[in-house]
Structure formats: structure tokens, C-alpha cells
């Protein structure tokens, strides 16, 4: 069965600093997608970044980058130059081809002024 | 605006009652997914529809049912409500059941009193 582990229930980071949110996954499939979503206190789920299992380059989207280490089955999210608006829950998720998302338990990030 | 519309945004109802949550997917998306997010269970997949047909079932209780209509909107029916059904219910849509990501709606917050 597929599983996503996020070992950091909560993280603090100083404004303008970089922060890494950890995510490890477990699957025996070769084809899968890895995703990060942000959930602010208002509740909506906001897509941040996607990494395909066959992508050789790490995905980047603005201040977000995904540190993909396939052999270690890790897909850490790096947020550079943190902003106060980055304070939120962050969910790592995996999707196998034709199947549904499996989400991790989430990491609550608090950005300090 | 993500393009996925969920109504209502908030719902307060009493135990034993029945409610219907509605979702309109993003234009062009044929798949609709329902997720439940509660404090103790995290994000749990409930059910998926693809072009009107049930495609996959997750941890959906027998008291819950869903359907997708010919215009592709979907409804999630929750009956005999219990206090533990209080949660944020998300609808998401995607073009196909591949490894692409979902687009989430803003959710319906259900409170059972």
C-alpha cells in the first residue's frame, strides 16, 4: 500500500529564511506523481508543485522547489525567502497512475516576523 | 478561484439529519473526487466519479452516498449524521485519472451539533 510520511508536525522559520519540509513516500510502482499542497487557515487546498517519478530535474515553481531523491524515496519541499503569508499547513501527496491521492498528515509551518 | 465550486461553504445541522453537498468541477474535467478532512483522520479519500460512473471508493461510510450527474456536477449525501461527521469536505476535479494533479474546491465545513 502507498504511504506518505511527514515527520514534522510543526516547523518554525524566520521571515526571509529558507525552510525545508520533509516528505518520504512508499510505493513499489515506478510511475507516480508527487505533489505539495498548501492549506492556509481559510481552509482551501492550494496546489504548489509537482514532480513526476521519471523527471530527472527537480521541480521548481517560484520560491518553491522540490528536492526529489528517488533512491531515498523522499520529496522534500524547499521554500526560499519565507514570507508571513507562507504560514499554513503543508501536505505532501502521491498519486499512482489511475489511482487516487494519498496524503501525508501535514506539517504546520509558522513564519516568524 | 480554482474553477471548482462547492456549495454551501458552511453547514450546521443536528445529529440524525441529512445534508447534501454540491460540487461543480472545473470546466473540461470529467473526474470528481470527494475527500473528508477531520482533525483525527487527516485527508481521507471518499469516492471518485468519472464521467457519471463511480470509479473508485475509499473510506466512505454506508450512511454516505454520492452521484455525478450528466452535466458532471456531483452531490455528496450524508445521512443519519453523527457528531463525528463534523469535518471539512472537499471536492476536487481532474481531466483524467492519470498522474495529473487535482484542482480542489474551497470545501464545505460541516458542523454537526
mmCIF file with all atom_site columns, C-alpha atoms in Angstrom:
data_model
loop_
_atom_site.group_PDB
_atom_site.id
_atom_site.type_symbol
_atom_site.label_atom_id
_atom_site.label_alt_id
_atom_site.label_comp_id
_atom_site.label_asym_id
_atom_site.label_entity_id
_atom_site.label_seq_id
_atom_site.pdbx_PDB_ins_code
_atom_site.Cartn_x
_atom_site.Cartn_y
_atom_site.Cartn_z
_atom_site.occupancy
_atom_site.B_iso_or_equiv
_atom_site.pdbx_formal_charge
_atom_site.auth_seq_id
_atom_site.auth_comp_id
_atom_site.auth_asym_id
_atom_site.auth_atom_id
_atom_site.pdbx_PDB_model_num
ATOM 1   C CA . UNK A 1 1   ? 0.000   0.000  0.000   1.00 0.00 ? 1   UNK A CA 1
ATOM 2   C CA . UNK A 1 2   ? 1.101   3.518  -0.661  1.00 0.00 ? 2   UNK A CA 1
ATOM 3   C CA . UNK A 1 3   ? 2.042   5.720  2.238   1.00 0.00 ? 3   UNK A CA 1
ATOM 4   C CA . UNK A 1 4   ? 3.259   9.261  2.760   1.00 0.00 ? 4   UNK A CA 1
ATOM 5   C CA . UNK A 1 5   ? 5.195   10.226 5.871   1.00 0.00 ? 5   UNK A CA 1
ATOM 6   C CA . UNK A 1 6   ? 5.714   13.762 7.085   1.00 0.00 ? 6   UNK A CA 1
ATOM 7   C CA . UNK A 1 7   ? 7.711   13.584 10.293  1.00 0.00 ? 7   UNK A CA 1
ATOM 8   C CA . UNK A 1 8   ? 7.497   17.268 11.231  1.00 0.00 ? 8   UNK A CA 1
ATOM 9   C CA . UNK A 1 9   ? 4.130   18.091 12.809  1.00 0.00 ? 9   UNK A CA 1
ATOM 10  C CA . UNK A 1 10  ? 5.192   21.716 13.174  1.00 0.00 ? 10  UNK A CA 1
ATOM 11  C CA . UNK A 1 11  ? 8.016   23.936 11.936  1.00 0.00 ? 11  UNK A CA 1
ATOM 12  C CA . UNK A 1 12  ? 9.080   27.491 12.673  1.00 0.00 ? 12  UNK A CA 1
ATOM 13  C CA . UNK A 1 13  ? 11.094  29.676 10.350  1.00 0.00 ? 13  UNK A CA 1
ATOM 14  C CA . UNK A 1 14  ? 12.208  33.267 10.486  1.00 0.00 ? 14  UNK A CA 1
ATOM 15  C CA . UNK A 1 15  ? 10.866  35.555 7.806   1.00 0.00 ? 15  UNK A CA 1
ATOM 16  C CA . UNK A 1 16  ? 13.166  35.727 4.736   1.00 0.00 ? 16  UNK A CA 1
ATOM 17  C CA . UNK A 1 17  ? 14.894  32.473 5.682   1.00 0.00 ? 17  UNK A CA 1
ATOM 18  C CA . UNK A 1 18  ? 14.618  29.203 3.726   1.00 0.00 ? 18  UNK A CA 1
ATOM 19  C CA . UNK A 1 19  ? 12.859  26.161 5.162   1.00 0.00 ? 19  UNK A CA 1
ATOM 20  C CA . UNK A 1 20  ? 12.694  22.503 4.168   1.00 0.00 ? 20  UNK A CA 1
ATOM 21  C CA . UNK A 1 21  ? 9.606   20.411 4.833   1.00 0.00 ? 21  UNK A CA 1
ATOM 22  C CA . UNK A 1 22  ? 10.277  16.685 4.801   1.00 0.00 ? 22  UNK A CA 1
ATOM 23  C CA . UNK A 1 23  ? 8.312   14.060 2.940   1.00 0.00 ? 23  UNK A CA 1
ATOM 24  C CA . UNK A 1 24  ? 9.039   10.406 2.364   1.00 0.00 ? 24  UNK A CA 1
ATOM 25  C CA . UNK A 1 25  ? 6.893   8.022  0.410   1.00 0.00 ? 25  UNK A CA 1
ATOM 26  C CA . UNK A 1 26  ? 6.472   4.328  -0.018  1.00 0.00 ? 26  UNK A CA 1
ATOM 27  C CA . UNK A 1 27  ? 5.433   2.624  -3.216  1.00 0.00 ? 27  UNK A CA 1
ATOM 28  C CA . UNK A 1 28  ? 6.613   -0.230 -5.375  1.00 0.00 ? 28  UNK A CA 1
ATOM 29  C CA . UNK A 1 29  ? 5.245   1.375  -8.533  1.00 0.00 ? 29  UNK A CA 1
ATOM 30  C CA . UNK A 1 30  ? 7.602   3.004  -10.997 1.00 0.00 ? 30  UNK A CA 1
ATOM 31  C CA . UNK A 1 31  ? 5.151   5.582  -12.301 1.00 0.00 ? 31  UNK A CA 1
ATOM 32  C CA . UNK A 1 32  ? 3.822   8.087  -9.830  1.00 0.00 ? 32  UNK A CA 1
ATOM 33  C CA . UNK A 1 33  ? 3.422   11.751 -9.177  1.00 0.00 ? 33  UNK A CA 1
ATOM 34  C CA . UNK A 1 34  ? 4.394   13.674 -6.070  1.00 0.00 ? 34  UNK A CA 1
ATOM 35  C CA . UNK A 1 35  ? 2.615   16.843 -5.062  1.00 0.00 ? 35  UNK A CA 1
ATOM 36  C CA . UNK A 1 36  ? 2.696   19.507 -2.416  1.00 0.00 ? 36  UNK A CA 1
ATOM 37  C CA . UNK A 1 37  ? -0.400  21.412 -1.358  1.00 0.00 ? 37  UNK A CA 1
ATOM 38  C CA . UNK A 1 38  ? -0.731  24.377 0.964   1.00 0.00 ? 38  UNK A CA 1
ATOM 39  C CA . UNK A 1 39  ? -3.731  24.818 3.226   1.00 0.00 ? 39  UNK A CA 1
ATOM 40  C CA . UNK A 1 40  ? -3.987  28.241 4.879   1.00 0.00 ? 40  UNK A CA 1
ATOM 41  C CA . UNK A 1 41  ? -6.262  28.842 7.846   1.00 0.00 ? 41  UNK A CA 1
ATOM 42  C CA . UNK A 1 42  ? -9.101  29.686 5.468   1.00 0.00 ? 42  UNK A CA 1
ATOM 43  C CA . UNK A 1 43  ? -9.173  26.002 4.539   1.00 0.00 ? 43  UNK A CA 1
ATOM 44  C CA . UNK A 1 44  ? -8.723  25.848 0.790   1.00 0.00 ? 44  UNK A CA 1
ATOM 45  C CA . UNK A 1 45  ? -6.165  23.478 -0.718  1.00 0.00 ? 45  UNK A CA 1
ATOM 46  C CA . UNK A 1 46  ? -3.691  25.253 -2.964  1.00 0.00 ? 46  UNK A CA 1
ATOM 47  C CA . UNK A 1 47  ? -1.506  23.303 -5.382  1.00 0.00 ? 47  UNK A CA 1
ATOM 48  C CA . UNK A 1 48  ? 2.156   24.276 -5.108  1.00 0.00 ? 48  UNK A CA 1
ATOM 49  C CA . UNK A 1 49  ? 4.384   21.947 -7.055  1.00 0.00 ? 49  UNK A CA 1
ATOM 50  C CA . UNK A 1 50  ? 4.504   18.611 -8.892  1.00 0.00 ? 50  UNK A CA 1
ATOM 51  C CA . UNK A 1 51  ? 7.280   16.087 -9.534  1.00 0.00 ? 51  UNK A CA 1
ATOM 52  C CA . UNK A 1 52  ? 6.869   13.101 -11.814 1.00 0.00 ? 52  UNK A CA 1
ATOM 53  C CA . UNK A 1 53  ? 8.736   9.933  -10.962 1.00 0.00 ? 53  UNK A CA 1
ATOM 54  C CA . UNK A 1 54  ? 10.539  9.973  -14.300 1.00 0.00 ? 54  UNK A CA 1
ATOM 55  C CA . UNK A 1 55  ? 11.501  13.640 -14.142 1.00 0.00 ? 55  UNK A CA 1
ATOM 56  C CA . UNK A 1 56  ? 15.252  13.935 -13.836 1.00 0.00 ? 56  UNK A CA 1
ATOM 57  C CA . UNK A 1 57  ? 15.276  17.576 -12.858 1.00 0.00 ? 57  UNK A CA 1
ATOM 58  C CA . UNK A 1 58  ? 13.926  18.794 -9.538  1.00 0.00 ? 58  UNK A CA 1
ATOM 59  C CA . UNK A 1 59  ? 10.715  20.761 -9.977  1.00 0.00 ? 59  UNK A CA 1
ATOM 60  C CA . UNK A 1 60  ? 10.695  24.475 -9.224  1.00 0.00 ? 60  UNK A CA 1
ATOM 61  C CA . UNK A 1 61  ? 7.850   26.972 -9.049  1.00 0.00 ? 61  UNK A CA 1
ATOM 62  C CA . UNK A 1 62  ? 8.917   30.430 -7.997  1.00 0.00 ? 62  UNK A CA 1
ATOM 63  C CA . UNK A 1 63  ? 10.041  30.272 -4.362  1.00 0.00 ? 63  UNK A CA 1
ATOM 64  C CA . UNK A 1 64  ? 9.116   26.580 -4.140  1.00 0.00 ? 64  UNK A CA 1
ATOM 65  C CA . UNK A 1 65  ? 11.384  23.762 -5.154  1.00 0.00 ? 65  UNK A CA 1
ATOM 66  C CA . UNK A 1 66  ? 11.087  20.046 -4.671  1.00 0.00 ? 66  UNK A CA 1
ATOM 67  C CA . UNK A 1 67  ? 14.197  18.149 -3.634  1.00 0.00 ? 67  UNK A CA 1
ATOM 68  C CA . UNK A 1 68  ? 13.484  14.765 -5.226  1.00 0.00 ? 68  UNK A CA 1
ATOM 69  C CA . UNK A 1 69  ? 15.717  11.879 -4.166  1.00 0.00 ? 69  UNK A CA 1
ATOM 70  C CA . UNK A 1 70  ? 14.235  8.829  -5.806  1.00 0.00 ? 70  UNK A CA 1
ATOM 71  C CA . UNK A 1 71  ? 16.548  6.249  -4.276  1.00 0.00 ? 71  UNK A CA 1
ATOM 72  C CA . UNK A 1 72  ? 15.706  7.541  -0.810  1.00 0.00 ? 72  UNK A CA 1
ATOM 73  C CA . UNK A 1 73  ? 12.033  7.938  -1.724  1.00 0.00 ? 73  UNK A CA 1
ATOM 74  C CA . UNK A 1 74  ? 11.988  11.470 -0.480  1.00 0.00 ? 74  UNK A CA 1
ATOM 75  C CA . UNK A 1 75  ? 10.341  14.571 -1.923  1.00 0.00 ? 75  UNK A CA 1
ATOM 76  C CA . UNK A 1 76  ? 11.158  17.468 0.360   1.00 0.00 ? 76  UNK A CA 1
ATOM 77  C CA . UNK A 1 77  ? 9.668   20.903 -0.246  1.00 0.00 ? 77  UNK A CA 1
ATOM 78  C CA . UNK A 1 78  ? 12.031  23.847 -0.014  1.00 0.00 ? 78  UNK A CA 1
ATOM 79  C CA . UNK A 1 79  ? 10.569  27.313 0.443   1.00 0.00 ? 79  UNK A CA 1
ATOM 80  C CA . UNK A 1 80  ? 13.075  30.081 -0.088  1.00 0.00 ? 80  UNK A CA 1
ATOM 81  C CA . UNK A 1 81  ? 12.786  33.584 1.362   1.00 0.00 ? 81  UNK A CA 1
ATOM 82  C CA . UNK A 1 82  ? 9.848   32.734 3.641   1.00 0.00 ? 82  UNK A CA 1
ATOM 83  C CA . UNK A 1 83  ? 7.041   35.236 3.920   1.00 0.00 ? 83  UNK A CA 1
ATOM 84  C CA . UNK A 1 84  ? 4.451   35.694 6.656   1.00 0.00 ? 84  UNK A CA 1
ATOM 85  C CA . UNK A 1 85  ? 1.804   34.515 4.188   1.00 0.00 ? 85  UNK A CA 1
ATOM 86  C CA . UNK A 1 86  ? 3.555   31.149 3.974   1.00 0.00 ? 86  UNK A CA 1
ATOM 87  C CA . UNK A 1 87  ? 2.228   30.254 7.425   1.00 0.00 ? 87  UNK A CA 1
ATOM 88  C CA . UNK A 1 88  ? -0.088  27.313 6.738   1.00 0.00 ? 88  UNK A CA 1
ATOM 89  C CA . UNK A 1 89  ? -0.419  23.533 6.735   1.00 0.00 ? 89  UNK A CA 1
ATOM 90  C CA . UNK A 1 90  ? 1.561   21.822 4.022   1.00 0.00 ? 90  UNK A CA 1
ATOM 91  C CA . UNK A 1 91  ? 0.591   18.419 2.672   1.00 0.00 ? 91  UNK A CA 1
ATOM 92  C CA . UNK A 1 92  ? 2.722   16.061 0.656   1.00 0.00 ? 92  UNK A CA 1
ATOM 93  C CA . UNK A 1 93  ? 0.758   13.708 -1.576  1.00 0.00 ? 93  UNK A CA 1
ATOM 94  C CA . UNK A 1 94  ? 1.383   10.906 -4.018  1.00 0.00 ? 94  UNK A CA 1
ATOM 95  C CA . UNK A 1 95  ? -0.668  9.655  -6.890  1.00 0.00 ? 95  UNK A CA 1
ATOM 96  C CA . UNK A 1 96  ? -0.158  6.450  -8.794  1.00 0.00 ? 96  UNK A CA 1
ATOM 97  C CA . UNK A 1 97  ? -1.324  6.243  -12.376 1.00 0.00 ? 97  UNK A CA 1
ATOM 98  C CA . UNK A 1 98  ? -5.096  5.915  -12.463 1.00 0.00 ? 98  UNK A CA 1
ATOM 99  C CA . UNK A 1 99  ? -5.413  5.937  -8.705  1.00 0.00 ? 99  UNK A CA 1
ATOM 100 C CA . UNK A 1 100 ? -6.295  8.483  -6.116  1.00 0.00 ? 100 UNK A CA 1
ATOM 101 C CA . UNK A 1 101 ? -4.206  10.737 -3.973  1.00 0.00 ? 101 UNK A CA 1
ATOM 102 C CA . UNK A 1 102 ? -2.688  9.556  -0.749  1.00 0.00 ? 102 UNK A CA 1
ATOM 103 C CA . UNK A 1 103 ? -1.908  12.449 1.558   1.00 0.00 ? 103 UNK A CA 1
ATOM 104 C CA . UNK A 1 104 ? 0.538   12.741 4.385   1.00 0.00 ? 104 UNK A CA 1
ATOM 105 C CA . UNK A 1 105 ? -0.526  14.041 7.814   1.00 0.00 ? 105 UNK A CA 1
ATOM 106 C CA . UNK A 1 106 ? 0.782   17.511 7.064   1.00 0.00 ? 106 UNK A CA 1
ATOM 107 C CA . UNK A 1 107 ? 3.289   19.934 8.551   1.00 0.00 ? 107 UNK A CA 1
ATOM 108 C CA . UNK A 1 108 ? 2.190   23.195 10.127  1.00 0.00 ? 108 UNK A CA 1
ATOM 109 C CA . UNK A 1 109 ? 4.619   25.959 9.174   1.00 0.00 ? 109 UNK A CA 1
ATOM 110 C CA . UNK A 1 110 ? 4.758   29.148 11.176  1.00 0.00 ? 110 UNK A CA 1
ATOM 111 C CA . UNK A 1 111 ? 6.752   32.065 9.788   1.00 0.00 ? 111 UNK A CA 1
ATOM 112 C CA . UNK A 1 112 ? 8.013   34.416 12.479  1.00 0.00 ? 112 UNK A CA 1
ATOM 113 C CA . UNK A 1 113 ? 8.448   38.159 11.839  1.00 0.00 ? 113 UNK A CA 1
ATOM 114 C CA . UNK B 2 1   ? -10.898 30.982 -7.954  1.00 0.00 ? 1   UNK B CA 1
ATOM 115 C CA . UNK B 2 2   ? -9.821  27.407 -8.688  1.00 0.00 ? 2   UNK B CA 1
ATOM 116 C CA . UNK B 2 3   ? -12.727 26.702 -11.015 1.00 0.00 ? 3   UNK B CA 1
ATOM 117 C CA . UNK B 2 4   ? -14.153 24.010 -8.731  1.00 0.00 ? 4   UNK B CA 1
ATOM 118 C CA . UNK B 2 5   ? -17.271 25.303 -6.976  1.00 0.00 ? 5   UNK B CA 1
ATOM 119 C CA . UNK B 2 6   ? -18.555 23.836 -3.759  1.00 0.00 ? 6   UNK B CA 1
ATOM 120 C CA . UNK B 2 7   ? -21.754 24.823 -2.014  1.00 0.00 ? 7   UNK B CA 1
ATOM 121 C CA . UNK B 2 8   ? -22.567 25.563 0.690   1.00 0.00 ? 8   UNK B CA 1
ATOM 122 C CA . UNK B 2 9   ? -19.358 26.846 2.312   1.00 0.00 ? 9   UNK B CA 1
ATOM 123 C CA . UNK B 2 10  ? -20.650 26.241 5.811   1.00 0.00 ? 10  UNK B CA 1
ATOM 124 C CA . UNK B 2 11  ? -23.350 23.970 7.136   1.00 0.00 ? 11  UNK B CA 1
ATOM 125 C CA . UNK B 2 12  ? -24.544 23.471 10.683  1.00 0.00 ? 12  UNK B CA 1
ATOM 126 C CA . UNK B 2 13  ? -27.007 20.711 11.343  1.00 0.00 ? 13  UNK B CA 1
ATOM 127 C CA . UNK B 2 14  ? -28.233 18.451 14.117  1.00 0.00 ? 14  UNK B CA 1
ATOM 128 C CA . UNK B 2 15  ? -27.429 14.804 14.725  1.00 0.00 ? 15  UNK B CA 1
ATOM 129 C CA . UNK B 2 16  ? -29.649 12.414 12.802  1.00 0.00 ? 16  UNK B CA 1
ATOM 130 C CA . UNK B 2 17  ? -30.233 14.843 9.970   1.00 0.00 ? 17  UNK B CA 1
ATOM 131 C CA . UNK B 2 18  ? -29.391 14.513 6.280   1.00 0.00 ? 18  UNK B CA 1
ATOM 132 C CA . UNK B 2 19  ? -27.454 17.018 4.167   1.00 0.00 ? 19  UNK B CA 1
ATOM 133 C CA . UNK B 2 20  ? -26.369 17.328 0.550   1.00 0.00 ? 20  UNK B CA 1
ATOM 134 C CA . UNK B 2 21  ? -23.096 18.870 -0.511  1.00 0.00 ? 21  UNK B CA 1
ATOM 135 C CA . UNK B 2 22  ? -22.741 20.050 -4.082  1.00 0.00 ? 22  UNK B CA 1
ATOM 136 C CA . UNK B 2 23  ? -19.731 20.306 -6.363  1.00 0.00 ? 23  UNK B CA 1
ATOM 137 C CA . UNK B 2 24  ? -19.291 21.703 -9.856  1.00 0.00 ? 24  UNK B CA 1
ATOM 138 C CA . UNK B 2 25  ? -15.994 20.600 -11.397 1.00 0.00 ? 25  UNK B CA 1
ATOM 139 C CA . UNK B 2 26  ? -13.629 22.762 -13.387 1.00 0.00 ? 26  UNK B CA 1
ATOM 140 C CA . UNK B 2 27  ? -14.681 23.148 -16.996 1.00 0.00 ? 27  UNK B CA 1
ATOM 141 C CA . UNK B 2 28  ? -13.473 20.188 -19.046 1.00 0.00 ? 28  UNK B CA 1
ATOM 142 C CA . UNK B 2 29  ? -12.734 17.946 -16.068 1.00 0.00 ? 29  UNK B CA 1
ATOM 143 C CA . UNK B 2 30  ? -14.523 14.611 -16.150 1.00 0.00 ? 30  UNK B CA 1
ATOM 144 C CA . UNK B 2 31  ? -13.335 13.215 -12.816 1.00 0.00 ? 31  UNK B CA 1
ATOM 145 C CA . UNK B 2 32  ? -14.722 14.329 -9.486  1.00 0.00 ? 32  UNK B CA 1
ATOM 146 C CA . UNK B 2 33  ? -13.322 13.245 -6.145  1.00 0.00 ? 33  UNK B CA 1
ATOM 147 C CA . UNK B 2 34  ? -14.645 13.698 -2.633  1.00 0.00 ? 34  UNK B CA 1
ATOM 148 C CA . UNK B 2 35  ? -12.376 13.906 0.396   1.00 0.00 ? 35  UNK B CA 1
ATOM 149 C CA . UNK B 2 36  ? -13.093 14.301 4.080   1.00 0.00 ? 36  UNK B CA 1
ATOM 150 C CA . UNK B 2 37  ? -10.683 16.200 6.293   1.00 0.00 ? 37  UNK B CA 1
ATOM 151 C CA . UNK B 2 38  ? -11.100 15.758 10.021  1.00 0.00 ? 38  UNK B CA 1
ATOM 152 C CA . UNK B 2 39  ? -8.725  16.577 12.845  1.00 0.00 ? 39  UNK B CA 1
ATOM 153 C CA . UNK B 2 40  ? -8.093  12.979 13.824  1.00 0.00 ? 40  UNK B CA 1
ATOM 154 C CA . UNK B 2 41  ? -8.165  11.265 10.412  1.00 0.00 ? 41  UNK B CA 1
ATOM 155 C CA . UNK B 2 42  ? -6.487  13.811 8.166   1.00 0.00 ? 42  UNK B CA 1
ATOM 156 C CA . UNK B 2 43  ? -7.434  13.851 4.491   1.00 0.00 ? 43  UNK B CA 1
ATOM 157 C CA . UNK B 2 44  ? -9.371  10.725 3.618   1.00 0.00 ? 44  UNK B CA 1
ATOM 158 C CA . UNK B 2 45  ? -10.489 9.772  0.132   1.00 0.00 ? 45  UNK B CA 1
ATOM 159 C CA . UNK B 2 46  ? -14.190 9.012  -0.015  1.00 0.00 ? 46  UNK B CA 1
ATOM 160 C CA . UNK B 2 47  ? -15.228 8.368  -3.607  1.00 0.00 ? 47  UNK B CA 1
ATOM 161 C CA . UNK B 2 48  ? -14.445 9.163  -7.232  1.00 0.00 ? 48  UNK B CA 1
ATOM 162 C CA . UNK B 2 49  ? -16.658 9.572  -10.266 1.00 0.00 ? 49  UNK B CA 1
ATOM 163 C CA . UNK B 2 50  ? -15.564 9.689  -13.851 1.00 0.00 ? 50  UNK B CA 1
ATOM 164 C CA . UNK B 2 51  ? -17.999 10.940 -16.491 1.00 0.00 ? 51  UNK B CA 1
ATOM 165 C CA . UNK B 2 52  ? -21.002 9.894  -14.450 1.00 0.00 ? 52  UNK B CA 1
ATOM 166 C CA . UNK B 2 53  ? -19.742 6.488  -13.367 1.00 0.00 ? 53  UNK B CA 1
ATOM 167 C CA . UNK B 2 54  ? -18.374 5.523  -9.983  1.00 0.00 ? 54  UNK B CA 1
ATOM 168 C CA . UNK B 2 55  ? -14.670 4.831  -10.481 1.00 0.00 ? 55  UNK B CA 1
ATOM 169 C CA . UNK B 2 56  ? -13.260 4.201  -7.022  1.00 0.00 ? 56  UNK B CA 1
ATOM 170 C CA . UNK B 2 57  ? -14.393 4.023  -3.441  1.00 0.00 ? 57  UNK B CA 1
ATOM 171 C CA . UNK B 2 58  ? -12.373 4.831  -0.373  1.00 0.00 ? 58  UNK B CA 1
ATOM 172 C CA . UNK B 2 59  ? -13.308 5.083  3.269   1.00 0.00 ? 59  UNK B CA 1
ATOM 173 C CA . UNK B 2 60  ? -16.881 6.090  2.651   1.00 0.00 ? 60  UNK B CA 1
ATOM 174 C CA . UNK B 2 61  ? -19.471 5.128  5.243   1.00 0.00 ? 61  UNK B CA 1
ATOM 175 C CA . UNK B 2 62  ? -22.677 3.387  4.212   1.00 0.00 ? 62  UNK B CA 1
ATOM 176 C CA . UNK B 2 63  ? -24.569 6.421  5.514   1.00 0.00 ? 63  UNK B CA 1
ATOM 177 C CA . UNK B 2 64  ? -22.869 8.462  2.824   1.00 0.00 ? 64  UNK B CA 1
ATOM 178 C CA . UNK B 2 65  ? -23.591 8.317  -0.892  1.00 0.00 ? 65  UNK B CA 1
ATOM 179 C CA . UNK B 2 66  ? -22.680 10.316 -3.944  1.00 0.00 ? 66  UNK B CA 1
ATOM 180 C CA . UNK B 2 67  ? -23.518 10.674 -7.584  1.00 0.00 ? 67  UNK B CA 1
ATOM 181 C CA . UNK B 2 68  ? -22.341 12.542 -10.638 1.00 0.00 ? 68  UNK B CA 1
ATOM 182 C CA . UNK B 2 69  ? -24.958 13.953 -12.951 1.00 0.00 ? 69  UNK B CA 1
ATOM 183 C CA . UNK B 2 70  ? -24.915 14.232 -16.768 1.00 0.00 ? 70  UNK B CA 1
ATOM 184 C CA . UNK B 2 71  ? -23.769 17.856 -16.517 1.00 0.00 ? 71  UNK B CA 1
ATOM 185 C CA . UNK B 2 72  ? -20.841 16.484 -14.453 1.00 0.00 ? 72  UNK B CA 1
ATOM 186 C CA . UNK B 2 73  ? -21.733 18.189 -11.215 1.00 0.00 ? 73  UNK B CA 1
ATOM 187 C CA . UNK B 2 74  ? -21.657 15.921 -8.202  1.00 0.00 ? 74  UNK B CA 1
ATOM 188 C CA . UNK B 2 75  ? -23.510 15.667 -4.934  1.00 0.00 ? 75  UNK B CA 1
ATOM 189 C CA . UNK B 2 76  ? -22.413 14.017 -1.705  1.00 0.00 ? 76  UNK B CA 1
ATOM 190 C CA . UNK B 2 77  ? -25.282 12.956 0.533   1.00 0.00 ? 77  UNK B CA 1
ATOM 191 C CA . UNK B 2 78  ? -24.638 12.442 4.225   1.00 0.00 ? 78  UNK B CA 1
ATOM 192 C CA . UNK B 2 79  ? -27.423 10.914 6.306   1.00 0.00 ? 79  UNK B CA 1
ATOM 193 C CA . UNK B 2 80  ? -28.072 9.964  9.933   1.00 0.00 ? 80  UNK B CA 1
ATOM 194 C CA . UNK B 2 81  ? -25.397 12.462 10.832  1.00 0.00 ? 81  UNK B CA 1
ATOM 195 C CA . UNK B 2 82  ? -23.257 11.949 13.907  1.00 0.00 ? 82  UNK B CA 1
ATOM 196 C CA . UNK B 2 83  ? -21.048 14.364 15.806  1.00 0.00 ? 83  UNK B CA 1
ATOM 197 C CA . UNK B 2 84  ? -18.002 12.623 14.336  1.00 0.00 ? 84  UNK B CA 1
ATOM 198 C CA . UNK B 2 85  ? -19.075 13.539 10.820  1.00 0.00 ? 85  UNK B CA 1
ATOM 199 C CA . UNK B 2 86  ? -18.116 17.130 11.524  1.00 0.00 ? 86  UNK B CA 1
ATOM 200 C CA . UNK B 2 87  ? -15.326 17.848 9.059   1.00 0.00 ? 87  UNK B CA 1
ATOM 201 C CA . UNK B 2 88  ? -14.227 19.787 6.039   1.00 0.00 ? 88  UNK B CA 1
ATOM 202 C CA . UNK B 2 89  ? -15.458 18.071 2.883   1.00 0.00 ? 89  UNK B CA 1
ATOM 203 C CA . UNK B 2 90  ? -13.502 18.743 -0.264  1.00 0.00 ? 90  UNK B CA 1
ATOM 204 C CA . UNK B 2 91  ? -14.431 18.162 -3.836  1.00 0.00 ? 91  UNK B CA 1
ATOM 205 C CA . UNK B 2 92  ? -11.673 18.035 -6.429  1.00 0.00 ? 92  UNK B CA 1
ATOM 206 C CA . UNK B 2 93  ? -11.638 17.533 -10.157 1.00 0.00 ? 93  UNK B CA 1
ATOM 207 C CA . UNK B 2 94  ? -9.161  16.492 -12.818 1.00 0.00 ? 94  UNK B CA 1
ATOM 208 C CA . UNK B 2 95  ? -9.111  15.889 -16.540 1.00 0.00 ? 95  UNK B CA 1
ATOM 209 C CA . UNK B 2 96  ? -8.432  12.197 -16.320 1.00 0.00 ? 96  UNK B CA 1
ATOM 210 C CA . UNK B 2 97  ? -7.451  9.505  -13.844 1.00 0.00 ? 97  UNK B CA 1
ATOM 211 C CA . UNK B 2 98  ? -3.743  9.701  -14.709 1.00 0.00 ? 98  UNK B CA 1
ATOM 212 C CA . UNK B 2 99  ? -0.984  11.132 -12.565 1.00 0.00 ? 99  UNK B CA 1
ATOM 213 C CA . UNK B 2 100 ? -2.050  14.711 -13.060 1.00 0.00 ? 100 UNK B CA 1
ATOM 214 C CA . UNK B 2 101 ? -2.956  16.751 -10.034 1.00 0.00 ? 101 UNK B CA 1
ATOM 215 C CA . UNK B 2 102 ? -6.324  17.708 -8.712  1.00 0.00 ? 102 UNK B CA 1
ATOM 216 C CA . UNK B 2 103 ? -7.906  21.090 -8.549  1.00 0.00 ? 103 UNK B CA 1
ATOM 217 C CA . UNK B 2 104 ? -9.614  21.433 -5.209  1.00 0.00 ? 104 UNK B CA 1
ATOM 218 C CA . UNK B 2 105 ? -12.703 23.372 -4.339  1.00 0.00 ? 105 UNK B CA 1
ATOM 219 C CA . UNK B 2 106 ? -12.699 25.568 -1.251  1.00 0.00 ? 106 UNK B CA 1
ATOM 220 C CA . UNK B 2 107 ? -14.538 22.952 0.768   1.00 0.00 ? 107 UNK B CA 1
ATOM 221 C CA . UNK B 2 108 ? -17.730 22.700 2.770   1.00 0.00 ? 108 UNK B CA 1
ATOM 222 C CA . UNK B 2 109 ? -17.303 22.918 6.506   1.00 0.00 ? 109 UNK B CA 1
ATOM 223 C CA . UNK B 2 110 ? -19.906 20.690 8.140   1.00 0.00 ? 110 UNK B CA 1
ATOM 224 C CA . UNK B 2 111 ? -20.641 21.038 11.819  1.00 0.00 ? 111 UNK B CA 1
ATOM 225 C CA . UNK B 2 112 ? -22.960 18.506 13.434  1.00 0.00 ? 112 UNK B CA 1
ATOM 226 C CA . UNK B 2 113 ? -24.359 19.609 16.788  1.00 0.00 ? 113 UNK B CA 1
#
